[in-house]
């Protein structure tokens, strides 16, 4: 393959990925999807919130199942679940600060407890410990900070008597599916415009058992602008890689915890650093995906101190670097041992997370560079470029910015990197 063919191929791959991201097909359905998802593709960064009875227990959101807690015993925790009023306001404020454009909160997790007011069960927030509608508070808080509103909803239900037997008993399945569809109808009827419906765990039924087609039809009838994920056994609008960053040939969102647990787990101290979080966000943005980063508030609704500390550091960086993340184009340059990249048009953003000292280099940089500056300070950066590399020179020994220093590199064309060219043609002298 000639270098020209190679570059052509890279261009074609990027164009293909961009087309997949935009889901730009020809059918009316595809056009409608593109319309509904436009804001979401630009948003790139969201806040996931796992909040429920498990938050008072503080031993992971799967405690009920993992510790085989009997339903009646678990219900006692629901009576003692008393979050302080409007705890969600602090979540929404922090999301705004961190540049998380949307929020997704668990309206009902696997434990079966509804944080919303339901006519279908008394196992819901207004009728248990909280004594009020926690979903209403969340929606109001998110809107007050200009965040888009998402509802997580678990199909699997450990509390409902038909939640498991629906797999083998048709009467039970009918009752249970009516209950679940009924919840979704309540959620999408009683809280105004909702931006995302985030299904989870479809155990123990398949798409026919859940009547998933009918479910989504109802969802779009009630909320014509909403987007839905793929966890009710249908494709939905976007894929949901979990705890991993994996680009897909369609719209995708990587959801991730800050420690190892979604729900509050008191003793889990396995926190990611702000640097790891920022690197993950960059990787998602580079490859055209979104990053949905979780907080697990305590039973009183307060955010664990460590999560606040981490997100505040991310917020500080996002203040000046956010624009390199939002509405980014898929970025082909990706090879560096100390930096990762995002792109907007002909501008390449090199995010240096392990600052190497006074010289920073991109090997195999094929596109001529016009100018470069440090994003945080606006300072121009001197550079030299030949066929094999571009070197940014006279930089400070110490990283000018943390968790990453971003160099904005304006190029004469779409920035392309060719490491294969370097390997083959290597400067020999
Ligand atoms: C898994 C877990 C669940 C969590 C979800 C988030 O499905 O069962 O606890 O809410 O992932 O993606």
Short mmCIF file of N, CA and C and ligand atoms in Angstrom, two decimals, residues 48 50 61-62 109-110 152 198 200-201 231 242 255 262, ligand 1:
data_model
loop_
_atom_site.label_atom_id
_atom_site.label_comp_id
_atom_site.label_asym_id
_atom_site.label_seq_id
_atom_site.Cartn_x
_atom_site.Cartn_y
_atom_site.Cartn_z
N UNK A 48 -24.29 9.92 35.88
CA UNK A 48 -25.15 8.80 36.25
C UNK A 48 -25.34 8.90 37.76
N UNK A 50 -26.84 6.67 40.97
CA UNK A 50 -27.47 5.48 41.54
C UNK A 50 -27.91 5.81 42.96
N UNK A 61 -25.16 -1.76 45.45
CA UNK A 61 -26.58 -1.82 45.05
C UNK A 61 -27.11 -3.23 44.85
N UNK A 62 -26.20 -4.20 44.82
CA UNK A 62 -26.65 -5.60 44.69
C UNK A 62 -26.76 -6.30 46.05
N UNK A 109 -34.27 0.71 40.80
CA UNK A 109 -33.17 -0.22 40.52
C UNK A 109 -33.67 -1.66 40.73
N UNK A 110 -32.77 -2.63 40.67
CA UNK A 110 -33.19 -4.04 40.74
C UNK A 110 -33.95 -4.35 42.03
N UNK A 152 -33.14 6.26 34.44
CA UNK A 152 -32.75 4.84 34.43
C UNK A 152 -33.93 4.08 35.00
N UNK A 198 -33.32 5.06 30.09
CA UNK A 198 -32.15 4.18 30.19
C UNK A 198 -32.59 2.88 30.86
N UNK A 200 -32.49 -1.03 32.08
CA UNK A 200 -31.42 -1.92 32.53
C UNK A 200 -31.96 -3.32 32.81
N UNK A 201 -31.09 -4.26 32.76
CA UNK A 201 -31.26 -5.71 33.04
C UNK A 201 -32.65 -6.26 32.72
N UNK A 231 -31.11 -1.71 26.33
CA UNK A 231 -31.14 -2.78 27.33
C UNK A 231 -32.52 -3.36 27.60
N UNK A 242 -20.24 -1.12 29.27
CA UNK A 242 -20.23 -0.85 30.72
C UNK A 242 -18.84 -1.07 31.30
N UNK A 255 -20.64 3.76 30.21
CA UNK A 255 -20.98 4.12 31.58
C UNK A 255 -19.94 3.54 32.53
N UNK A 262 -21.73 1.05 41.88
CA UNK A 262 -22.67 2.06 41.37
C UNK A 262 -23.42 2.71 42.53
C1 LIG B 1 -25.35 -3.41 35.75
C2 LIG B 1 -25.65 -3.59 37.23
C3 LIG B 1 -26.33 -2.44 37.83
C4 LIG B 1 -25.98 -1.09 37.30
C5 LIG B 1 -25.79 -1.09 35.81
C6 LIG B 1 -25.27 0.22 35.27
O1 LIG B 1 -26.41 -3.76 34.96
O2 LIG B 1 -26.45 -4.73 37.46
O3 LIG B 1 -26.23 -2.51 39.21
O4 LIG B 1 -26.98 -0.24 37.62
O5 LIG B 1 -24.97 -2.11 35.42
O6 LIG B 1 -24.95 0.10 33.92
#
